Amino acid sequence: MEKYIITTGKSIELAISNALAELRMDREEVSVEVLENARSGFLGIGASPAKVKVTYQVPDPAPVAPAAPAAPAEPAPALSAASRKPKKMAPKLEKPLEMPKPAPRREAPKAEAPKQPRPEPKKQAPRREAPKAQAEPRHYPPVEPGSQEERVETFLKGLLERMDSDAVPHAWRAEDTIKVELTGSDLGALIGRRGETLDAIQHLANYALNHDTSKRTRVSVDAENYRGKREESLQRLARKMAAKVVKYKKNLTLEPMNAYERHVIHATLQDFPNVTTYSTGTEPNRRVIVAYVKEEQ
């Protein structure tokens, strides 16, 4: 009995090899008919593989023997008259039998504890807050015409106008120093970061007053009591650093400070035990060093 398969490949030989591999036969056991040759096309367009028809022989199937006739089925036994009578069913109960329910158990009444009256919450009198003391505006005496205080005020008024600030300077003399207080709104911009802007204003005021005189008069410019708050902060910093120096017996260097702030550090620690201070570096990066001093035995 003949059978065939059709296979393809890039060439006729490859198509035949594919058929032989699929059939697991040798070349001598089959006959080949070429159906189509392989075409390469133009630049790969229109290409088609080779196609072959491979015919091979297989053994004829064995004849099937006819099946034996089935034995006739035996007739079912006839039922007797007694077995054909319907069975009597038990009568259905209209209602299911109910079991008598046990009588509910009576519990002895619990003795209730006498209720005690709740104490009424005490009404607290409304807390009166003490009225906050409002700082009274400070009155500054007028400066004398032609005095150094007037020169400082005049210079600072012109400087603040050029800085687009509505702050007002008030100058007065305290011993050998002319103190100036700036009043008004938005004074934070005049103070600046760590008082840098306020220090610059103070430096310009000192230069304007002392540049043409041989005797120097110090000018101290302040706003919102920044100088006093800064001095207290520097004193706390100095004592804290001195305690660390004594504990670890190691010198510490502080951040750059101006001459006045360095003076505050030196004055605060001049009597601190086992500690001495000195300045190093050049302006504006001059710093204070807090150094450890060994105890003399």
mmCIF file of C-alpha atoms in Angstrom:
data_model
loop_
_atom_site.group_PDB
_atom_site.id
_atom_site.type_symbol
_atom_site.label_atom_id
_atom_site.label_comp_id
_atom_site.label_asym_id
_atom_site.label_seq_id
_atom_site.Cartn_x
_atom_site.Cartn_y
_atom_site.Cartn_z
ATOM 1 C CA MET A 1 0.000 0.000 0.000
ATOM 2 C CA GLU A 2 1.433 3.367 -1.056
ATOM 3 C CA LYS A 3 1.402 6.553 1.013
ATOM 4 C CA TYR A 4 3.068 9.920 0.511
ATOM 5 C CA ILE A 5 3.945 13.135 2.302
ATOM 6 C CA ILE A 6 4.727 16.579 0.921
ATOM 7 C CA THR A 7 7.630 18.528 2.461
ATOM 8 C CA THR A 8 9.403 21.812 1.727
ATOM 9 C CA GLY A 9 12.916 23.180 2.097
ATOM 10 C CA LYS A 10 15.268 25.872 0.882
ATOM 11 C CA SER A 11 16.402 23.388 -1.774
ATOM 12 C CA ILE A 12 15.151 20.084 -3.218
ATOM 13 C CA GLU A 13 17.766 18.138 -1.263
ATOM 14 C CA LEU A 14 16.763 19.783 1.993
ATOM 15 C CA ALA A 15 13.087 19.091 1.280
ATOM 16 C CA ILE A 16 13.929 15.383 0.630
ATOM 17 C CA SER A 17 16.053 15.256 3.821
ATOM 18 C CA ASN A 18 13.155 16.687 5.823
ATOM 19 C CA ALA A 19 10.831 13.965 4.456
ATOM 20 C CA LEU A 20 13.311 11.136 5.176
ATOM 21 C CA ALA A 21 13.858 12.445 8.723
ATOM 22 C CA GLU A 22 10.146 12.574 9.329
ATOM 23 C CA LEU A 23 9.551 9.055 7.884
ATOM 24 C CA ARG A 24 12.756 7.621 9.419
ATOM 25 C CA MET A 25 13.540 5.909 6.064
ATOM 26 C CA ASP A 26 16.477 5.767 3.685
ATOM 27 C CA ARG A 27 16.631 7.346 0.244
ATOM 28 C CA GLU A 28 16.346 3.938 -1.502
ATOM 29 C CA GLU A 29 13.044 3.142 0.239
ATOM 30 C CA VAL A 30 11.102 6.087 -1.211
ATOM 31 C CA SER A 31 10.368 7.678 -4.579
ATOM 32 C CA VAL A 32 10.556 11.478 -4.974
ATOM 33 C CA GLU A 33 8.535 13.750 -7.218
ATOM 34 C CA VAL A 34 9.542 17.435 -7.447
ATOM 35 C CA LEU A 35 6.457 19.626 -7.250
ATOM 36 C CA GLU A 36 8.124 23.075 -7.137
ATOM 37 C CA ASN A 37 11.681 24.307 -7.394
ATOM 38 C CA ALA A 38 12.992 26.849 -4.878
ATOM 39 C CA ARG A 39 12.818 30.532 -5.943
ATOM 40 C CA SER A 40 15.020 33.201 -4.372
ATOM 41 C CA GLY A 41 12.989 36.158 -5.627
ATOM 42 C CA PHE A 42 14.280 39.731 -5.899
ATOM 43 C CA LEU A 43 15.938 40.985 -2.685
ATOM 44 C CA GLY A 44 14.041 38.338 -0.792
ATOM 45 C CA ILE A 45 10.661 39.429 -2.148
ATOM 46 C CA GLY A 46 8.635 36.630 -3.794
ATOM 47 C CA ALA A 47 10.938 33.840 -2.533
ATOM 48 C CA SER A 48 9.411 30.375 -2.116
ATOM 49 C CA PRO A 49 10.848 27.043 -0.887
ATOM 50 C CA ALA A 50 11.200 23.851 -2.896
ATOM 51 C CA LYS A 51 8.327 21.379 -2.576
ATOM 52 C CA VAL A 52 8.593 17.582 -3.082
ATOM 53 C CA LYS A 53 6.227 14.622 -2.896
ATOM 54 C CA VAL A 54 7.790 11.571 -1.242
ATOM 55 C CA THR A 55 5.997 8.232 -1.788
ATOM 56 C CA TYR A 56 6.701 5.174 0.358
ATOM 57 C CA GLN A 57 5.280 1.647 0.809
ATOM 58 C CA VAL A 58 3.532 0.432 3.949
ATOM 59 C CA PRO A 59 2.250 -3.148 4.577
ATOM 60 C CA ASP A 60 -1.434 -3.831 3.901
ATOM 61 C CA PRO A 61 -3.608 -4.041 7.038
ATOM 62 C CA ALA A 62 -4.574 -7.613 8.190
ATOM 63 C CA PRO A 63 -8.200 -8.704 7.411
ATOM 64 C CA VAL A 64 -10.565 -8.399 10.335
ATOM 65 C CA ALA A 65 -12.462 -11.648 11.290
ATOM 66 C CA PRO A 66 -16.270 -11.341 11.441
ATOM 67 C CA ALA A 67 -17.647 -11.068 14.948
ATOM 68 C CA ALA A 68 -19.629 -14.072 16.369
ATOM 69 C CA PRO A 69 -23.379 -13.567 16.702
ATOM 70 C CA ALA A 70 -24.476 -12.565 20.151
ATOM 71 C CA ALA A 71 -26.444 -15.068 22.232
ATOM 72 C CA PRO A 72 -30.124 -14.280 22.581
ATOM 73 C CA ALA A 73 -30.985 -12.590 25.799
ATOM 74 C CA GLU A 74 -32.873 -14.679 28.299
ATOM 75 C CA PRO A 75 -36.396 -13.440 29.004
ATOM 76 C CA ALA A 76 -36.859 -11.800 32.350
ATOM 77 C CA PRO A 77 -38.710 -13.948 34.888
ATOM 78 C CA ALA A 78 -42.389 -13.157 35.206
ATOM 79 C CA LEU A 79 -43.455 -11.545 38.429
ATOM 80 C CA SER A 80 -46.016 -13.361 40.598
ATOM 81 C CA ALA A 81 -49.326 -11.822 41.460
ATOM 82 C CA ALA A 82 -48.173 -11.284 45.024
ATOM 83 C CA SER A 83 -45.065 -9.399 43.958
ATOM 84 C CA ARG A 84 -47.092 -7.197 41.632
ATOM 85 C CA LYS A 85 -49.287 -5.931 44.504
ATOM 86 C CA PRO A 86 -48.336 -2.455 45.685
ATOM 87 C CA LYS A 87 -46.632 -2.276 49.055
ATOM 88 C CA LYS A 88 -48.535 -0.626 51.847
ATOM 89 C CA MET A 89 -46.853 2.588 53.013
ATOM 90 C CA ALA A 90 -46.857 3.604 56.659
ATOM 91 C CA PRO A 91 -49.415 6.319 57.350
ATOM 92 C CA LYS A 92 -47.939 9.808 57.454
ATOM 93 C CA LEU A 93 -48.303 11.788 60.639
ATOM 94 C CA GLU A 94 -50.009 15.098 60.113
ATOM 95 C CA LYS A 95 -47.896 16.758 62.810
ATOM 96 C CA PRO A 96 -44.469 15.731 64.066
ATOM 97 C CA LEU A 97 -44.287 14.525 67.605
ATOM 98 C CA GLU A 98 -43.190 17.271 69.933
ATOM 99 C CA MET A 99 -41.182 16.578 73.053
ATOM 100 C CA PRO A 100 -42.372 18.358 76.142
ATOM 101 C CA LYS A 101 -40.192 21.386 76.939
ATOM 102 C CA PRO A 102 -38.598 21.504 80.383
ATOM 103 C CA ALA A 103 -39.912 24.141 82.726
ATOM 104 C CA PRO A 104 -37.697 27.257 82.850
ATOM 105 C CA ARG A 105 -35.293 27.317 85.771
ATOM 106 C CA ARG A 106 -35.950 30.124 88.149
ATOM 107 C CA GLU A 107 -32.880 31.861 89.473
ATOM 108 C CA ALA A 108 -32.790 33.416 92.879
ATOM 109 C CA PRO A 109 -32.947 37.200 92.696
ATOM 110 C CA LYS A 110 -29.583 38.831 93.258
ATOM 111 C CA ALA A 111 -29.290 41.242 96.097
ATOM 112 C CA GLU A 112 -28.696 44.672 94.670
ATOM 113 C CA ALA A 113 -26.157 46.848 96.374
ATOM 114 C CA PRO A 114 -27.539 50.152 97.571
ATOM 115 C CA LYS A 115 -26.822 52.854 95.056
ATOM 116 C CA GLN A 116 -24.678 55.613 96.395
ATOM 117 C CA PRO A 117 -25.296 59.085 95.105
ATOM 118 C CA ARG A 118 -22.566 60.310 92.811
ATOM 119 C CA PRO A 119 -20.754 63.356 94.056
ATOM 120 C CA GLU A 120 -21.488 66.361 91.969
ATOM 121 C CA PRO A 121 -18.461 67.767 90.206
ATOM 122 C CA LYS A 122 -17.148 70.865 91.771
ATOM 123 C CA LYS A 123 -17.543 73.890 89.685
ATOM 124 C CA GLN A 124 -14.234 75.569 89.230
ATOM 125 C CA ALA A 125 -14.188 79.257 89.115
ATOM 126 C CA PRO A 126 -13.091 80.606 85.756
ATOM 127 C CA ARG A 127 -9.370 81.176 85.698
ATOM 128 C CA ARG A 128 -8.487 84.748 85.324
ATOM 129 C CA GLU A 129 -5.365 85.409 83.400
ATOM 130 C CA ALA A 130 -3.218 88.185 84.552
ATOM 131 C CA PRO A 131 -3.227 91.000 82.070
ATOM 132 C CA LYS A 132 -0.029 91.100 80.087
ATOM 133 C CA ALA A 133 2.057 94.080 80.843
ATOM 134 C CA GLN A 134 2.450 96.092 77.710
ATOM 135 C CA ALA A 135 5.799 97.667 77.249
ATOM 136 C CA GLU A 136 5.430 101.379 77.337
ATOM 137 C CA PRO A 137 6.983 103.206 74.432
ATOM 138 C CA ARG A 138 10.329 104.664 75.365
ATOM 139 C CA HIS A 139 10.688 108.397 75.226
ATOM 140 C CA TYR A 140 13.962 109.639 73.790
ATOM 141 C CA PRO A 141 15.177 113.110 74.693
ATOM 142 C CA PRO A 142 15.862 115.411 71.736
ATOM 143 C CA VAL A 143 19.491 115.761 70.754
ATOM 144 C CA GLU A 144 21.312 119.059 71.078
ATOM 145 C CA PRO A 145 21.883 120.930 67.807
ATOM 146 C CA GLY A 146 25.444 120.579 66.558
ATOM 147 C CA SER A 147 26.267 117.668 68.919
ATOM 148 C CA GLN A 148 27.799 114.339 67.927
ATOM 149 C CA GLU A 149 24.467 112.690 68.666
ATOM 150 C CA GLU A 150 22.767 114.917 66.085
ATOM 151 C CA ARG A 151 25.460 114.111 63.503
ATOM 152 C CA VAL A 152 24.946 110.381 64.047
ATOM 153 C CA GLU A 153 21.147 110.682 63.788
ATOM 154 C CA THR A 154 21.368 112.754 60.602
ATOM 155 C CA PHE A 155 23.752 110.278 58.981
ATOM 156 C CA LEU A 156 21.645 107.265 59.914
ATOM 157 C CA LYS A 157 18.397 108.873 58.689
ATOM 158 C CA GLY A 158 19.920 109.377 55.255
ATOM 159 C CA LEU A 159 21.354 105.850 55.243
ATOM 160 C CA LEU A 160 18.031 104.269 56.212
ATOM 161 C CA GLU A 161 16.170 106.239 53.523
ATOM 162 C CA ARG A 162 18.554 104.865 50.904
ATOM 163 C CA MET A 163 17.887 101.370 52.282
ATOM 164 C CA ASP A 164 14.107 101.948 51.771
ATOM 165 C CA SER A 165 13.531 101.555 55.511
ATOM 166 C CA ASP A 166 11.090 103.581 57.592
ATOM 167 C CA ALA A 167 13.061 102.978 60.822
ATOM 168 C CA VAL A 168 13.885 106.026 62.944
ATOM 169 C CA PRO A 169 17.240 106.375 64.809
ATOM 170 C CA HIS A 170 17.361 107.774 68.351
ATOM 171 C CA ALA A 171 20.817 108.670 69.732
ATOM 172 C CA TRP A 172 21.970 109.535 73.242
ATOM 173 C CA ARG A 173 25.300 109.598 75.083
ATOM 174 C CA ALA A 174 26.280 107.038 77.729
ATOM 175 C CA GLU A 175 29.728 107.989 79.139
ATOM 176 C CA ASP A 176 32.182 107.776 76.202
ATOM 177 C CA THR A 177 29.770 105.906 73.888
ATOM 178 C CA ILE A 178 26.941 107.163 71.705
ATOM 179 C CA LYS A 179 24.144 104.622 71.741
ATOM 180 C CA VAL A 180 21.571 104.472 68.948
ATOM 181 C CA GLU A 181 18.234 102.643 69.030
ATOM 182 C CA LEU A 182 16.422 101.956 65.750
ATOM 183 C CA THR A 183 12.624 101.932 66.052
ATOM 184 C CA GLY A 184 9.933 101.098 63.506
ATOM 185 C CA SER A 185 8.624 98.100 61.587
ATOM 186 C CA ASP A 186 10.491 95.271 59.825
ATOM 187 C CA LEU A 187 13.615 95.699 61.916
ATOM 188 C CA GLY A 188 14.624 92.105 61.250
ATOM 189 C CA ALA A 189 15.893 93.120 57.812
ATOM 190 C CA LEU A 190 18.100 95.777 59.473
ATOM 191 C CA ILE A 191 19.484 93.230 61.960
ATOM 192 C CA GLY A 192 20.306 90.570 59.357
ATOM 193 C CA ARG A 193 21.779 87.109 59.866
ATOM 194 C CA ARG A 194 23.578 87.038 63.216
ATOM 195 C CA GLY A 195 23.444 90.818 63.275
ATOM 196 C CA GLU A 196 25.633 91.244 60.184
ATOM 197 C CA THR A 197 23.523 94.071 58.695
ATOM 198 C CA LEU A 198 23.302 95.845 62.068
ATOM 199 C CA ASP A 199 27.095 95.565 62.440
ATOM 200 C CA ALA A 200 27.553 97.108 58.983
ATOM 201 C CA ILE A 201 25.273 100.030 59.882
ATOM 202 C CA GLN A 202 27.199 100.508 63.133
ATOM 203 C CA HIS A 203 30.535 100.408 61.286
ATOM 204 C CA LEU A 204 29.403 103.091 58.831
ATOM 205 C CA ALA A 205 28.132 105.283 61.690
ATOM 206 C CA ASN A 206 31.488 104.998 63.485
ATOM 207 C CA TYR A 207 33.337 105.927 60.295
ATOM 208 C CA ALA A 208 31.051 108.913 59.584
ATOM 209 C CA LEU A 209 31.596 110.295 63.099
ATOM 210 C CA ASN A 210 35.339 109.613 63.560
ATOM 211 C CA HIS A 211 36.922 109.865 60.111
ATOM 212 C CA ASP A 212 37.903 113.562 60.534
ATOM 213 C CA THR A 213 38.680 113.692 64.277
ATOM 214 C CA SER A 214 41.681 112.586 66.323
ATOM 215 C CA LYS A 215 39.651 111.598 69.390
ATOM 216 C CA ARG A 216 37.572 108.500 68.723
ATOM 217 C CA THR A 217 34.000 108.147 70.037
ATOM 218 C CA ARG A 218 32.416 104.724 69.900
ATOM 219 C CA VAL A 219 28.927 104.364 68.330
ATOM 220 C CA SER A 220 26.755 101.381 69.279
ATOM 221 C CA VAL A 221 23.673 100.761 67.104
ATOM 222 C CA ASP A 222 20.931 98.430 68.374
ATOM 223 C CA ALA A 223 17.409 97.318 67.308
ATOM 224 C CA GLU A 224 14.827 95.366 69.317
ATOM 225 C CA ASN A 225 17.454 94.856 72.054
ATOM 226 C CA TYR A 226 19.417 92.540 69.754
ATOM 227 C CA ARG A 227 22.742 93.436 71.351
ATOM 228 C CA GLY A 228 21.552 92.469 74.836
ATOM 229 C CA LYS A 229 20.032 89.178 73.628
ATOM 230 C CA ARG A 230 23.166 88.382 71.630
ATOM 231 C CA GLU A 231 25.384 89.115 74.635
ATOM 232 C CA GLU A 232 23.387 86.710 76.836
ATOM 233 C CA SER A 233 23.589 84.042 74.114
ATOM 234 C CA LEU A 234 27.368 84.490 73.837
ATOM 235 C CA GLN A 235 27.792 84.189 77.609
ATOM 236 C CA ARG A 236 25.857 80.903 77.645
ATOM 237 C CA LEU A 237 27.929 79.649 74.698
ATOM 238 C CA ALA A 238 31.180 80.589 76.424
ATOM 239 C CA ARG A 239 30.310 78.749 79.658
ATOM 240 C CA LYS A 240 29.132 75.683 77.699
ATOM 241 C CA MET A 241 32.357 75.515 75.669
ATOM 242 C CA ALA A 242 34.489 76.012 78.777
ATOM 243 C CA ALA A 243 32.743 73.098 80.509
ATOM 244 C CA LYS A 244 33.518 70.872 77.501
ATOM 245 C CA VAL A 245 37.153 71.975 77.493
ATOM 246 C CA VAL A 246 37.564 71.049 81.173
ATOM 247 C CA LYS A 247 35.718 67.722 80.727
ATOM 248 C CA TYR A 248 37.636 66.523 77.665
ATOM 249 C CA LYS A 249 40.856 68.519 78.308
ATOM 250 C CA LYS A 250 40.856 69.628 74.694
ATOM 251 C CA ASN A 251 40.951 73.090 73.113
ATOM 252 C CA LEU A 252 37.886 74.321 71.184
ATOM 253 C CA THR A 253 37.680 76.991 68.481
ATOM 254 C CA LEU A 254 34.561 79.163 68.199
ATOM 255 C CA GLU A 255 32.970 80.625 65.067
ATOM 256 C CA PRO A 256 34.280 83.909 63.592
ATOM 257 C CA MET A 257 33.163 86.925 65.634
ATOM 258 C CA ASN A 258 33.643 90.658 65.563
ATOM 259 C CA ALA A 259 35.720 92.462 68.175
ATOM 260 C CA TYR A 260 32.803 93.181 70.514
ATOM 261 C CA GLU A 261 31.565 89.567 70.526
ATOM 262 C CA ARG A 262 35.104 88.273 71.153
ATOM 263 C CA HIS A 263 35.353 90.702 74.049
ATOM 264 C CA VAL A 264 32.180 89.202 75.559
ATOM 265 C CA ILE A 265 33.699 85.687 75.380
ATOM 266 C CA HIS A 266 36.989 86.819 76.964
ATOM 267 C CA ALA A 267 35.220 88.710 79.759
ATOM 268 C CA THR A 268 32.872 85.811 80.562
ATOM 269 C CA LEU A 269 35.666 83.247 80.909
ATOM 270 C CA GLN A 270 38.397 85.371 82.480
ATOM 271 C CA ASP A 271 37.773 83.794 85.927
ATOM 272 C CA PHE A 272 36.716 80.314 84.754
ATOM 273 C CA PRO A 273 38.985 77.676 86.398
ATOM 274 C CA ASN A 274 41.433 75.712 84.204
ATOM 275 C CA VAL A 275 40.458 77.715 81.110
ATOM 276 C CA THR A 276 42.083 80.527 79.175
ATOM 277 C CA THR A 277 41.039 82.310 75.982
ATOM 278 C CA TYR A 278 42.850 84.000 73.108
ATOM 279 C CA SER A 279 42.034 85.123 69.553
ATOM 280 C CA THR A 280 43.566 83.897 66.309
ATOM 281 C CA GLY A 281 43.219 84.697 62.612
ATOM 282 C CA THR A 282 42.546 87.915 60.730
ATOM 283 C CA GLU A 283 39.376 89.943 60.271
ATOM 284 C CA PRO A 284 36.663 89.152 59.357
ATOM 285 C CA ASN A 285 37.494 85.502 60.227
ATOM 286 C CA ARG A 286 39.122 86.147 63.597
ATOM 287 C CA ARG A 287 38.077 83.499 66.131
ATOM 288 C CA VAL A 288 38.280 82.849 69.866
ATOM 289 C CA ILE A 289 40.041 79.703 71.105
ATOM 290 C CA VAL A 290 39.020 78.311 74.497
ATOM 291 C CA ALA A 291 42.057 76.417 75.789
ATOM 292 C CA TYR A 292 42.576 74.023 78.688
ATOM 293 C CA VAL A 293 45.089 74.931 81.437
ATOM 294 C CA LYS A 294 46.466 72.224 83.696
ATOM 295 C CA GLU A 295 46.231 72.712 87.434
ATOM 296 C CA GLU A 296 49.478 73.684 89.135
ATOM 297 C CA GLN A 297 50.529 71.203 91.784
#
